Coordinates of C-alpha atoms in Angstrom, one line a residue:
T1 CA -0.1 0.0 0.0
H2 CA 3.0 2.4 0.9
D3 CA 4.7 1.8 -2.3
Y4 CA 1.3 2.4 -4.2
L5 CA 0.0 5.5 -2.5
V6 CA 3.1 7.7 -1.4
P7 CA 4.3 8.4 -5.2
S8 CA 0.6 9.3 -5.9
L9 CA 0.2 11.6 -2.9
R10 CA 3.5 13.5 -3.7
K11 CA 2.4 14.1 -7.2
W12 CA -1.0 15.3 -6.0
L13 CA 0.7 17.6 -3.3
H14 CA 3.2 18.9 -5.9
R15 CA 0.4 19.5 -8.4
K16 CA -1.6 21.5 -5.5
K17 CA 1.3 23.7 -4.7
K18 CA 1.9 24.8 -8.3
Q19 CA -1.4 26.4 -8.1
T20 CA -0.4 29.0 -5.6
R21 CA 2.4 31.7 -5.6
R22 CA 3.4 30.5 -2.1
G23 CA 3.2 26.9 -3.2
R24 CA 5.6 27.5 -6.2
A25 CA 8.2 29.5 -4.1
E26 CA 8.2 26.5 -1.5
L27 CA 8.8 24.1 -4.6
L28 CA 11.5 26.5 -5.7
L29 CA 13.1 26.5 -2.3
S30 CA 13.2 22.8 -2.0
E31 CA 14.7 22.4 -5.6
R32 CA 17.3 25.1 -5.2
S33 CA 18.1 23.8 -1.8
A34 CA 18.6 20.1 -3.0
L35 CA 20.8 21.4 -6.0
W36 CA 22.9 23.4 -3.9
N37 CA 23.4 21.1 -1.0
A38 CA 24.2 18.4 -3.6
K39 CA 26.9 20.8 -5.0
P40 CA 27.5 23.9 -3.1
E41 CA 28.5 26.2 -5.9
N42 CA 27.3 29.6 -6.4
R43 CA 25.8 29.0 -9.6
H44 CA 23.3 26.8 -8.2
L45 CA 22.2 29.4 -5.6
P46 CA 19.0 31.3 -6.2
S47 CA 19.1 34.4 -8.7
W48 CA 18.7 37.7 -6.9
L49 CA 15.0 38.0 -7.9
E50 CA 14.4 34.3 -6.8
H51 CA 16.0 35.2 -3.6
L52 CA 13.7 37.9 -3.0
R53 CA 10.7 35.8 -4.0
L54 CA 11.8 33.1 -1.4
R55 CA 12.4 35.6 1.2
F56 CA 8.8 37.2 1.0
L57 CA 6.7 34.2 0.0
T58 CA 8.1 31.4 2.3
E59 CA 8.0 31.3 6.1
S60 CA 11.6 31.3 7.1
G61 CA 10.5 29.6 10.6
K62 CA 9.6 26.3 8.5
W63 CA 13.0 26.4 6.5
T64 CA 14.9 23.1 7.0
Q65 CA 18.6 23.4 8.1
S66 CA 20.0 22.9 4.5
Q67 CA 17.4 25.6 3.2
Q68 CA 18.6 27.9 5.8
K69 CA 22.4 27.5 5.1
M70 CA 21.7 27.9 1.4
M71 CA 19.7 31.1 2.0
H72 CA 22.4 32.5 4.2
K73 CA 24.8 31.7 1.5
A74 CA 22.6 33.6 -1.0
V75 CA 22.4 36.8 1.2
R76 CA 26.3 36.9 1.4
V77 CA 26.7 36.2 -2.2
H78 CA 24.1 38.6 -3.4
G79 CA 25.0 41.2 -1.0
W80 CA 28.5 41.5 -2.0
R81 CA 27.4 41.4 -5.9
T82 CA 24.9 44.3 -5.2
T83 CA 27.6 46.3 -3.4
F84 CA 30.1 45.8 -6.1
A85 CA 27.4 46.8 -8.8
V86 CA 26.3 49.8 -6.7
V87 CA 29.9 51.0 -6.3
A88 CA 30.6 50.6 -10.1
V89 CA 27.5 52.5 -10.9
L90 CA 28.4 55.3 -8.5
L91 CA 31.9 55.4 -10.0
L92 CA 30.4 55.7 -13.5
V93 CA 28.2 58.4 -12.5
V94 CA 30.9 60.3 -10.8
T95 CA 33.2 60.0 -13.6
G96 CA 30.3 60.9 -16.0
L97 CA 29.7 64.1 -13.8
G98 CA 33.3 64.9 -13.8
V99 CA 33.6 64.6 -17.5
R100 CA 30.4 66.4 -18.3
Q101 CA 31.5 69.2 -15.7
S102 CA 34.9 69.5 -17.5
V103 CA 33.2 69.7 -20.9
M104 CA 30.8 72.4 -19.4
E105 CA 33.7 74.0 -17.9
S106 CA 35.7 74.3 -21.0
R107 CA 32.3 75.4 -23.0
Y108 CA 31.6 78.2 -20.2
K109 CA 35.3 79.3 -20.4
A110 CA 35.3 79.6 -24.3
E111 CA 31.9 81.2 -24.4
S112 CA 33.2 83.7 -21.7
S113 CA 36.3 84.5 -23.9
R114 CA 34.2 85.0 -26.9
L115 CA 32.0 87.6 -24.9
V116 CA 35.1 89.3 -23.3
A117 CA 36.7 89.5 -26.9
G118 CA 33.5 91.0 -28.1
L119 CA 33.1 93.3 -25.3
V120 CA 36.8 94.7 -25.9
A121 CA 36.3 95.0 -29.6
A122 CA 32.7 96.5 -29.4
D123 CA 31.6 100.1 -29.8
T124 CA 30.9 101.7 -26.4
S125 CA 27.5 102.2 -27.1
K126 CA 27.0 98.3 -27.1
V127 CA 28.9 97.6 -23.8
A128 CA 25.5 98.0 -21.8
S129 CA 23.9 95.3 -23.8
I130 CA 26.8 92.8 -23.5
I131 CA 27.2 93.4 -19.7
P132 CA 24.0 91.5 -18.9
Q133 CA 25.2 88.6 -21.0
L134 CA 28.3 88.3 -19.0
E135 CA 26.4 87.8 -15.6
F136 CA 26.2 83.9 -15.9
Y137 CA 29.9 83.7 -17.0
Q138 CA 31.3 85.9 -14.2
R139 CA 33.4 83.4 -12.7
W140 CA 35.3 82.8 -15.9
A141 CA 35.1 86.3 -17.2
L142 CA 36.1 88.4 -14.2
P143 CA 39.8 87.3 -14.1
E144 CA 40.1 88.0 -18.0
L145 CA 38.4 91.4 -17.5
Q146 CA 40.8 92.1 -14.7
R147 CA 43.9 91.2 -16.7
T148 CA 42.5 93.2 -19.7
F149 CA 42.2 96.3 -17.2
D150 CA 45.4 95.9 -15.8
E151 CA 47.5 95.7 -18.9
S152 CA 45.6 97.8 -21.5
P153 CA 46.7 101.2 -22.0
N154 CA 44.9 104.1 -20.4
D155 CA 43.6 105.5 -23.5
S156 CA 42.3 102.4 -25.0
D157 CA 38.7 101.1 -25.5
A158 CA 39.7 97.9 -24.0
K159 CA 40.5 99.4 -20.6
L160 CA 37.4 101.7 -20.7
H161 CA 35.2 98.5 -21.4
A162 CA 36.7 96.2 -19.0
A163 CA 36.3 99.0 -16.4
M164 CA 32.6 99.7 -17.2
V165 CA 32.0 96.0 -16.4
L166 CA 34.1 95.9 -13.2
S167 CA 33.0 99.3 -11.8
P168 CA 30.0 98.2 -9.6
E169 CA 32.3 96.0 -7.4
N170 CA 35.7 97.4 -8.2
D171 CA 36.7 100.9 -6.7
T172 CA 39.9 101.1 -8.9
A173 CA 37.8 100.7 -12.2
A174 CA 35.4 103.1 -10.9
S175 CA 37.9 105.9 -10.3
F176 CA 39.3 105.1 -13.7
L177 CA 36.0 106.0 -15.3
E178 CA 35.4 108.9 -13.1
Q179 CA 38.7 110.5 -14.6
R180 CA 38.6 109.0 -17.9
V181 CA 35.3 110.9 -18.7
Y182 CA 37.2 114.1 -19.2
E183 CA 39.2 112.5 -21.9
V184 CA 36.8 110.3 -24.1
E185 CA 35.2 111.1 -27.3
P186 CA 32.0 112.9 -26.8
H187 CA 29.8 110.2 -27.8
K188 CA 31.2 107.9 -24.9
V189 CA 30.4 110.4 -22.2
E190 CA 26.6 109.4 -21.9
Y191 CA 27.6 105.7 -21.7
I192 CA 30.1 106.3 -18.8
R193 CA 27.5 108.4 -17.0
E194 CA 25.0 105.6 -17.2
N195 CA 27.4 103.1 -16.0
L196 CA 28.5 105.0 -13.0
A197 CA 24.8 106.2 -11.9
G198 CA 25.0 103.7 -9.1
R199 CA 28.0 105.6 -7.6
S200 CA 26.3 108.9 -8.3
T201 CA 26.0 109.9 -4.7
D202 CA 29.7 109.4 -3.9
M203 CA 31.0 111.0 -7.0
A204 CA 28.6 114.1 -7.5
S205 CA 30.4 116.2 -4.9
R206 CA 33.8 115.8 -6.8
Y207 CA 32.2 116.6 -10.0
W208 CA 30.4 119.7 -8.6
A209 CA 33.8 120.9 -7.4
V210 CA 35.2 120.6 -10.8
F211 CA 32.0 122.3 -12.6
T212 CA 31.7 125.2 -10.3
A213 CA 35.5 126.0 -10.4
P214 CA 36.0 129.0 -12.5
G215 CA 39.7 128.4 -13.0
E216 CA 39.3 124.8 -14.0
D217 CA 39.7 123.7 -17.7
T218 CA 36.7 124.4 -19.7
R219 CA 36.6 120.9 -21.3
R220 CA 36.5 119.6 -17.8
R221 CA 34.0 121.7 -16.5
F222 CA 31.5 121.2 -19.4
R223 CA 31.8 117.5 -18.8
A224 CA 31.5 117.5 -15.1
G225 CA 28.3 119.4 -15.8
A226 CA 27.3 116.7 -18.2
M227 CA 27.7 114.0 -15.8
L228 CA 25.6 116.0 -13.1
A229 CA 22.8 116.8 -15.6
S230 CA 21.0 113.5 -14.8
W231 CA 22.4 112.8 -11.3
D232 CA 21.6 115.7 -9.4
T233 CA 19.0 117.7 -11.2
D234 CA 17.5 119.3 -8.0
D235 CA 20.8 121.2 -6.7
E236 CA 20.2 124.5 -6.2
Q237 CA 23.5 125.3 -8.0
W238 CA 22.0 125.0 -11.2
K239 CA 20.2 128.3 -10.9
D240 CA 23.6 130.1 -10.6
P241 CA 23.6 132.4 -13.8
S242 CA 27.1 132.0 -14.5
L243 CA 27.0 128.2 -14.5
S244 CA 23.9 128.4 -16.9
E245 CA 25.6 131.0 -19.2
F246 CA 28.6 128.8 -19.2
L247 CA 26.8 125.7 -20.3
A248 CA 24.7 127.7 -23.1
D249 CA 28.1 129.0 -24.5
Q250 CA 29.5 125.6 -24.6
I251 CA 26.7 123.7 -25.8
T252 CA 26.2 126.0 -28.8
G253 CA 29.9 126.0 -29.5
V254 CA 30.4 122.4 -30.1
W255 CA 31.1 120.8 -33.6
P256 CA 27.7 120.3 -35.5
S257 CA 27.9 116.5 -35.2
E258 CA 27.8 116.8 -31.4
V259 CA 24.9 119.1 -31.0
S260 CA 22.2 116.5 -30.8
L261 CA 24.5 114.4 -28.4
W262 CA 25.0 117.3 -25.8
R263 CA 21.5 118.4 -26.2
N264 CA 20.2 115.2 -25.1
M265 CA 22.8 115.0 -22.2
F266 CA 21.5 118.3 -20.7
R267 CA 17.9 117.8 -21.2
P268 CA 17.2 117.0 -17.6
V269 CA 18.3 120.6 -16.7
R270 CA 17.0 122.2 -19.7
K271 CA 15.0 124.8 -17.8
A272 CA 18.1 126.0 -16.2
I273 CA 19.7 127.0 -19.5
E274 CA 16.7 127.9 -21.4
Q275 CA 17.2 131.9 -20.8
P276 CA 20.9 132.0 -21.7
L277 CA 20.2 130.0 -25.0
V278 CA 17.4 132.6 -25.7
D279 CA 20.0 135.2 -25.4
I280 CA 22.3 133.7 -27.7
Y281 CA 19.4 133.0 -30.1
C282 CA 18.7 136.7 -30.2
D283 CA 22.2 137.9 -30.1
R284 CA 23.0 139.1 -33.7
E285 CA 26.6 139.6 -32.8
K286 CA 27.1 135.9 -32.2
K287 CA 28.1 133.5 -35.1
E288 CA 25.3 132.4 -37.4
Q289 CA 26.2 128.7 -36.6
V290 CA 25.9 129.5 -32.9
R291 CA 22.6 130.9 -33.4
V292 CA 21.3 128.2 -35.3
F293 CA 22.4 125.5 -32.8
A294 CA 20.5 127.7 -30.2
A295 CA 17.4 127.5 -32.2
D296 CA 17.7 123.6 -32.7
I297 CA 18.4 123.3 -29.0
L298 CA 15.5 125.5 -28.0
G299 CA 13.2 124.0 -30.5
D300 CA 13.8 120.6 -29.0
Y301 CA 13.5 121.4 -25.4
A302 CA 10.4 123.6 -26.0
A303 CA 8.6 120.9 -28.0
G304 CA 4.8 121.5 -27.5
R305 CA 5.2 124.9 -26.0
T306 CA 3.5 126.8 -29.0
E307 CA 3.3 130.3 -27.6
F308 CA 7.1 130.3 -26.5
L309 CA 8.1 128.6 -30.0
F310 CA 6.1 131.4 -32.0
S311 CA 7.8 134.1 -30.0
L312 CA 11.1 132.8 -30.9
L313 CA 9.9 132.4 -34.6
E314 CA 8.9 136.3 -34.6
R315 CA 12.7 137.1 -33.7
A316 CA 14.2 134.4 -36.0
D317 CA 16.8 135.2 -38.8
E318 CA 16.7 133.4 -42.2
L319 CA 18.2 130.1 -40.9
Q320 CA 16.5 130.1 -37.6
F321 CA 13.2 130.6 -39.1
H322 CA 13.1 127.3 -40.8
V323 CA 14.1 125.4 -37.5
M324 CA 11.4 127.1 -35.5
L325 CA 8.7 126.7 -38.3
E326 CA 9.3 123.0 -38.4
R327 CA 8.7 122.8 -34.6
L328 CA 5.6 124.7 -34.7
L329 CA 3.7 122.3 -37.4
P330 CA 2.4 120.1 -34.6
G331 CA 0.6 123.0 -33.1
K332 CA -0.3 124.5 -36.4
D333 CA -3.6 125.9 -35.5
R334 CA -2.5 127.7 -32.6
A335 CA 0.5 129.1 -34.4
I336 CA -1.8 130.4 -37.0
E337 CA -3.9 132.0 -34.3
L338 CA -0.8 133.6 -32.7
G339 CA 0.3 134.8 -36.2
L340 CA -2.8 136.8 -36.8
M341 CA -2.6 138.3 -33.5
T342 CA 0.8 139.6 -34.2
L343 CA -0.3 141.2 -37.4
Q344 CA -2.7 143.3 -35.3
K345 CA -0.2 144.5 -32.9
E346 CA 0.8 148.2 -32.6
P347 CA 4.3 149.5 -31.2
D348 CA 4.7 149.5 -27.6
E349 CA 6.3 152.9 -27.8
D350 CA 6.4 155.6 -30.5
S351 CA 10.3 155.2 -31.5
E352 CA 12.1 154.0 -34.6
D353 CA 13.5 151.0 -32.8
A354 CA 10.0 149.9 -31.6
R355 CA 8.6 150.4 -35.2
E356 CA 11.5 148.3 -36.6
E357 CA 11.3 145.6 -34.2
L358 CA 7.5 145.1 -34.7
A359 CA 7.9 145.2 -38.4
Q360 CA 10.5 142.4 -38.1
R361 CA 8.3 140.3 -36.1
Q362 CA 5.0 140.9 -38.1
A363 CA 7.1 140.1 -41.3
N364 CA 8.2 136.7 -39.9
A365 CA 4.6 136.2 -38.8
A366 CA 3.1 136.8 -42.1
I367 CA 5.7 134.5 -43.9
A368 CA 5.0 131.8 -41.2
L369 CA 1.3 132.4 -42.1
L370 CA 2.0 131.8 -45.9
R371 CA 4.0 128.7 -45.0
L372 CA 1.0 127.3 -42.9
G373 CA -1.4 127.8 -45.5
E374 CA -3.2 131.0 -43.9
Y375 CA -3.1 133.6 -46.8
E376 CA -5.9 136.2 -46.4
G377 CA -4.5 137.8 -43.3
V378 CA -1.1 138.7 -45.1
W379 CA -2.4 140.3 -48.5
P380 CA -3.4 143.5 -46.7
L381 CA 0.0 143.9 -45.4
L382 CA 1.2 144.3 -49.1
R383 CA -0.8 147.6 -49.6
L384 CA 1.2 150.9 -49.7
T385 CA 1.4 152.7 -46.5
A386 CA 3.0 155.6 -45.0
D387 CA 5.6 153.3 -43.6
P388 CA 6.7 150.8 -46.2
R389 CA 9.1 148.6 -44.0
L390 CA 6.8 145.7 -43.5
R391 CA 5.8 145.5 -47.0
S392 CA 9.3 145.4 -48.2
M393 CA 10.3 142.9 -45.6
I394 CA 7.5 140.5 -46.7
I395 CA 8.5 141.0 -50.4
H396 CA 12.1 140.2 -49.7
R397 CA 11.6 137.2 -47.4
C398 CA 9.3 135.2 -49.4
R399 CA 11.8 133.2 -51.2
R400 CA 14.5 133.3 -48.5
R401 CA 11.9 131.8 -46.2
A402 CA 10.7 129.1 -48.7
V403 CA 7.3 130.4 -49.5
D404 CA 5.8 128.4 -52.4
P405 CA 5.9 130.7 -55.5
A406 CA 2.6 129.2 -56.7
I407 CA 0.8 131.0 -53.9
L408 CA 1.8 134.4 -55.1
V409 CA 1.0 133.4 -58.6
D410 CA -2.4 132.3 -57.8
R411 CA -3.1 135.5 -55.8
Y412 CA -1.6 137.7 -58.6
L413 CA -3.9 135.8 -61.2
T414 CA -7.2 136.3 -59.1
G415 CA -6.8 140.0 -59.5
D416 CA -6.1 142.6 -56.6
A417 CA -5.6 145.9 -55.7
V418 CA -2.9 147.4 -57.8
D419 CA -0.3 148.1 -55.1
I420 CA -0.6 144.4 -54.1
K421 CA 0.1 143.3 -57.5
R422 CA 3.1 145.3 -57.8
A423 CA 4.3 143.7 -54.4
L424 CA 3.6 140.1 -55.7
L425 CA 5.6 140.7 -58.8
L426 CA 8.3 142.2 -56.9
A427 CA 8.2 139.2 -54.6
L428 CA 8.2 136.7 -57.7
G429 CA 11.2 138.6 -58.8
E430 CA 13.3 137.1 -56.0
Y431 CA 12.6 133.7 -57.6
D432 CA 14.1 132.0 -60.5
V433 CA 11.6 131.2 -63.5
A434 CA 12.3 127.6 -63.1
D435 CA 10.8 127.8 -59.5
V436 CA 7.4 128.7 -60.8
P437 CA 5.3 125.4 -61.1
S438 CA 5.3 124.9 -65.1
D439 CA 1.5 124.4 -65.1
K440 CA 1.0 128.0 -63.9
R441 CA 3.8 129.7 -66.1
P442 CA 1.5 130.0 -69.5
D443 CA -1.2 131.8 -67.6
L444 CA 0.9 134.0 -65.7
V445 CA 2.8 135.0 -68.8
E446 CA -0.3 135.9 -70.9
Q447 CA -1.5 138.0 -67.8
L448 CA 1.9 139.7 -67.7
K449 CA 1.8 140.5 -71.4
A450 CA -1.9 141.8 -71.4
E451 CA -1.3 144.0 -68.4
Y452 CA 2.1 145.1 -69.6
V453 CA 0.1 146.6 -72.8
D454 CA -3.2 147.5 -71.4
H455 CA -3.0 148.3 -67.6
P456 CA -2.6 152.0 -67.1
D457 CA -0.6 152.0 -63.8
A458 CA 3.0 153.0 -64.5
G459 CA 4.3 151.2 -61.3
L460 CA 2.6 147.9 -62.5
H461 CA 4.2 148.5 -65.9
A462 CA 7.8 149.0 -64.2
A463 CA 7.1 145.8 -62.0
I464 CA 6.3 143.8 -65.1
E465 CA 9.2 144.9 -67.1
W466 CA 11.7 144.2 -64.2
L467 CA 10.3 140.9 -63.6
L468 CA 10.6 139.8 -67.2
R469 CA 14.1 141.2 -67.4
R470 CA 14.9 139.3 -64.3
W471 CA 13.4 136.1 -65.8
K472 CA 15.5 137.0 -69.0
M473 CA 12.1 137.1 -71.2
P474 CA 13.0 140.5 -73.1
E475 CA 11.0 139.1 -76.1
L476 CA 7.9 139.5 -74.3
L477 CA 8.7 143.1 -73.7
V478 CA 9.3 143.6 -77.4
V479 CA 6.0 142.2 -78.2
G480 CA 4.3 144.5 -75.7
E481 CA 5.9 147.5 -76.7
A482 CA 4.9 146.9 -80.5
R483 CA 1.4 146.4 -79.2
M484 CA 1.4 149.7 -77.4
A485 CA 2.8 151.4 -80.5
E486 CA 0.0 150.2 -82.5
L487 CA -2.5 151.4 -79.7
M488 CA -0.9 154.7 -80.0

């Protein structure tokens, strides 16, 4: 019976165990234990995953002695293997990180060198945009920048640009810039001023000392004032007339290419230098270029102040007039109102100087009205009066102040008082015939011929003759004289 039942029972138990995870684990434990105990070699031990299954799915308290022996051996073997594997992986990771760090270090150093080289060679106006790019690479860039600053000549852009990067944290670089501003090209002063703005509190007193010292070099005083113009705009010293007059003289005495640069630098303190600029603008003893520079600066500083700009236009000479009129265009309607009001004014006092000054102002106002498209208020000024000076000024200023000759031609063709027609012809005589639009010439010539023959006014006859000779059209005079001979 034993021999018959035992094998069958074993097969039945084996089949039952295979139906559960725990049972399969117990069967695996028995198989591995039997194999390892028969041949105790590492290759017969459970694998790392099998070892974990046996640990969690079988009860260690029910292990046989041989099974315990095998499992203990497996723990030691897999423990060492895992340790070696972890150490190997860590070594690989550390090595990889080191290689990566070395590669990134080389890359960052190369990029830093590229940016420093670009900074050194760049135009000073570009330095401010390069500095933020260097922030990430400071660790690599700062030593190279310091070396550039130490080794470059004092008058080189390389040292200047390196100092602009180093100045926020480096007192030596900041002191270099503080003094270098007196020597650099004018267009670099503004960029140094912006760069040193963070140190303005410390430096302002030293710049004021230079700016207010009458015996100091003019160039140094002017540039010290430029540095202070945006740093310390509320200081009471800006109200000192001697300082404002000094600045006005200097800013109008620069090279033409520098006017807009210095004009922009002193914009924050424009109120302080406005009156001295007006004095220069009106001073006929000053050079023409200086007065034009004053016009340009005042026109920019007073943008939008139509009344002030028109008052300057009334006192403008030929070149100043064009500058001021352009500035008045945004406030055209108000400028026309002011022009018409000026034409109605009477002299403040009964003196030759007062009448002359008013005539000058009214003549400029009249020309401005013609340029702005307001004609009707101007034509009556061309009538003959006891004081012909205003009429003469308008006649002679039309071309010089760029009045469109088509306006004068149209008015002449529409007919008007004879004295106004004479004035229009005299004004047209200041132009070349080529200045008159080609589509208006035939009508003008025909009317000139007709009036030369038929008009009874000797003054108009003389004006036409003068105009035609001025335009080199004597053949028209011959035709007209022949016609007059026939009539007589």
